Amino acid sequence: VISVRTPQQVRCVVPNLKGKTVAQARRLLAAGRCKIGRVTRAHSRLARAGRIVRQSRRPGARLPRGTKVSVVVSLGRRR
């Protein structure tokens, strides 16, 4: 059996979300035919509050359409 990929079988192309807000990430993921996964929050010494510091999938990865990408959003510095 030979599998031939047609243009209609568009895949999820994971964008680089680091440094973006959750709203920006949602737009970028939709454009890449991916979905937002779990959004967790953690303190970060380097990133401003409200910015993504980590993502679950490697940027540029080509995955099945609708794949969820989880993110960690900065709470800012711990006081």
Short mmCIF file of C-alpha atoms in Angstrom, two decimals:
data_model
loop_
_atom_site.label_atom_id
_atom_site.label_comp_id
_atom_site.label_asym_id
_atom_site.label_seq_id
_atom_site.Cartn_x
_atom_site.Cartn_y
_atom_site.Cartn_z
CA VAL A 1 0.00 0.00 0.00
CA ILE A 2 1.39 3.38 -1.02
CA SER A 3 0.28 6.45 0.88
CA VAL A 4 0.10 9.62 -1.19
CA ARG A 5 -0.34 12.92 0.65
CA THR A 6 -2.68 15.32 -1.10
CA PRO A 7 -2.82 19.10 -0.52
CA GLN A 8 -6.11 18.64 1.35
CA GLN A 9 -4.33 16.71 4.12
CA VAL A 10 -2.97 19.86 5.74
CA ARG A 11 -1.04 19.26 8.91
CA CYS A 12 -0.55 21.28 12.08
CA VAL A 13 2.66 23.30 11.83
CA VAL A 14 3.66 24.38 15.34
CA PRO A 15 4.64 28.08 15.62
CA ASN A 16 7.17 29.49 18.10
CA LEU A 17 5.01 30.80 20.96
CA LYS A 18 7.70 31.91 23.42
CA GLY A 19 7.32 35.55 24.41
CA LYS A 20 3.77 35.78 23.03
CA THR A 21 0.54 36.36 24.96
CA VAL A 22 -2.13 33.64 25.13
CA ALA A 23 -4.34 35.62 22.71
CA GLN A 24 -1.48 35.85 20.19
CA ALA A 25 -0.75 32.15 20.67
CA ARG A 26 -4.37 31.22 19.91
CA ARG A 27 -4.25 33.17 16.63
CA LEU A 28 -0.90 31.69 15.60
CA LEU A 29 -2.02 28.17 16.44
CA ALA A 30 -5.25 28.57 14.47
CA ALA A 31 -3.27 29.82 11.46
CA GLY A 32 -1.01 26.76 11.76
CA ARG A 33 -4.07 24.47 12.05
CA CYS A 34 -3.23 23.54 15.65
CA LYS A 35 -5.17 24.08 18.88
CA ILE A 36 -4.28 25.47 22.29
CA GLY A 37 -3.91 22.80 24.94
CA ARG A 38 -3.51 23.23 28.68
CA VAL A 39 -2.51 26.72 29.87
CA THR A 40 -0.59 26.66 33.15
CA ARG A 41 1.06 29.50 35.01
CA ALA A 42 4.44 29.64 36.75
CA HIS A 43 6.81 32.27 38.11
CA SER A 44 9.70 33.33 35.88
CA ARG A 45 12.71 35.50 36.63
CA LEU A 46 13.22 36.32 32.96
CA ALA A 47 9.81 36.73 31.32
CA ARG A 48 7.24 39.44 31.93
CA ALA A 49 3.93 38.41 33.44
CA GLY A 50 1.43 37.18 30.84
CA ARG A 51 4.06 35.96 28.35
CA ILE A 52 4.57 32.34 27.31
CA VAL A 53 7.80 30.83 28.64
CA ARG A 54 7.42 27.19 27.51
CA GLN A 55 5.46 25.14 25.01
CA SER A 56 4.86 21.40 24.78
CA ARG A 57 5.66 20.93 21.08
CA ARG A 58 8.82 21.92 19.22
CA PRO A 59 8.38 24.96 16.93
CA GLY A 60 8.29 23.90 13.28
CA ALA A 61 7.03 20.39 14.04
CA ARG A 62 4.54 19.01 11.51
CA LEU A 63 1.89 17.04 13.37
CA PRO A 64 -1.65 15.80 12.67
CA ARG A 65 -4.17 18.60 12.11
CA GLY A 66 -5.77 19.82 15.36
CA THR A 67 -2.87 18.75 17.60
CA LYS A 68 -2.98 20.53 20.96
CA VAL A 69 -0.01 22.60 22.11
CA SER A 70 0.15 23.26 25.86
CA VAL A 71 1.85 26.39 27.17
CA VAL A 72 3.25 27.78 30.43
CA VAL A 73 2.54 31.47 31.03
CA SER A 74 4.74 33.62 33.26
CA LEU A 75 3.38 35.07 36.50
CA GLY A 76 6.42 37.34 36.62
CA ARG A 77 9.00 37.34 39.40
CA ARG A 78 8.20 35.71 42.70
CA ARG A 79 7.90 38.35 45.42
#
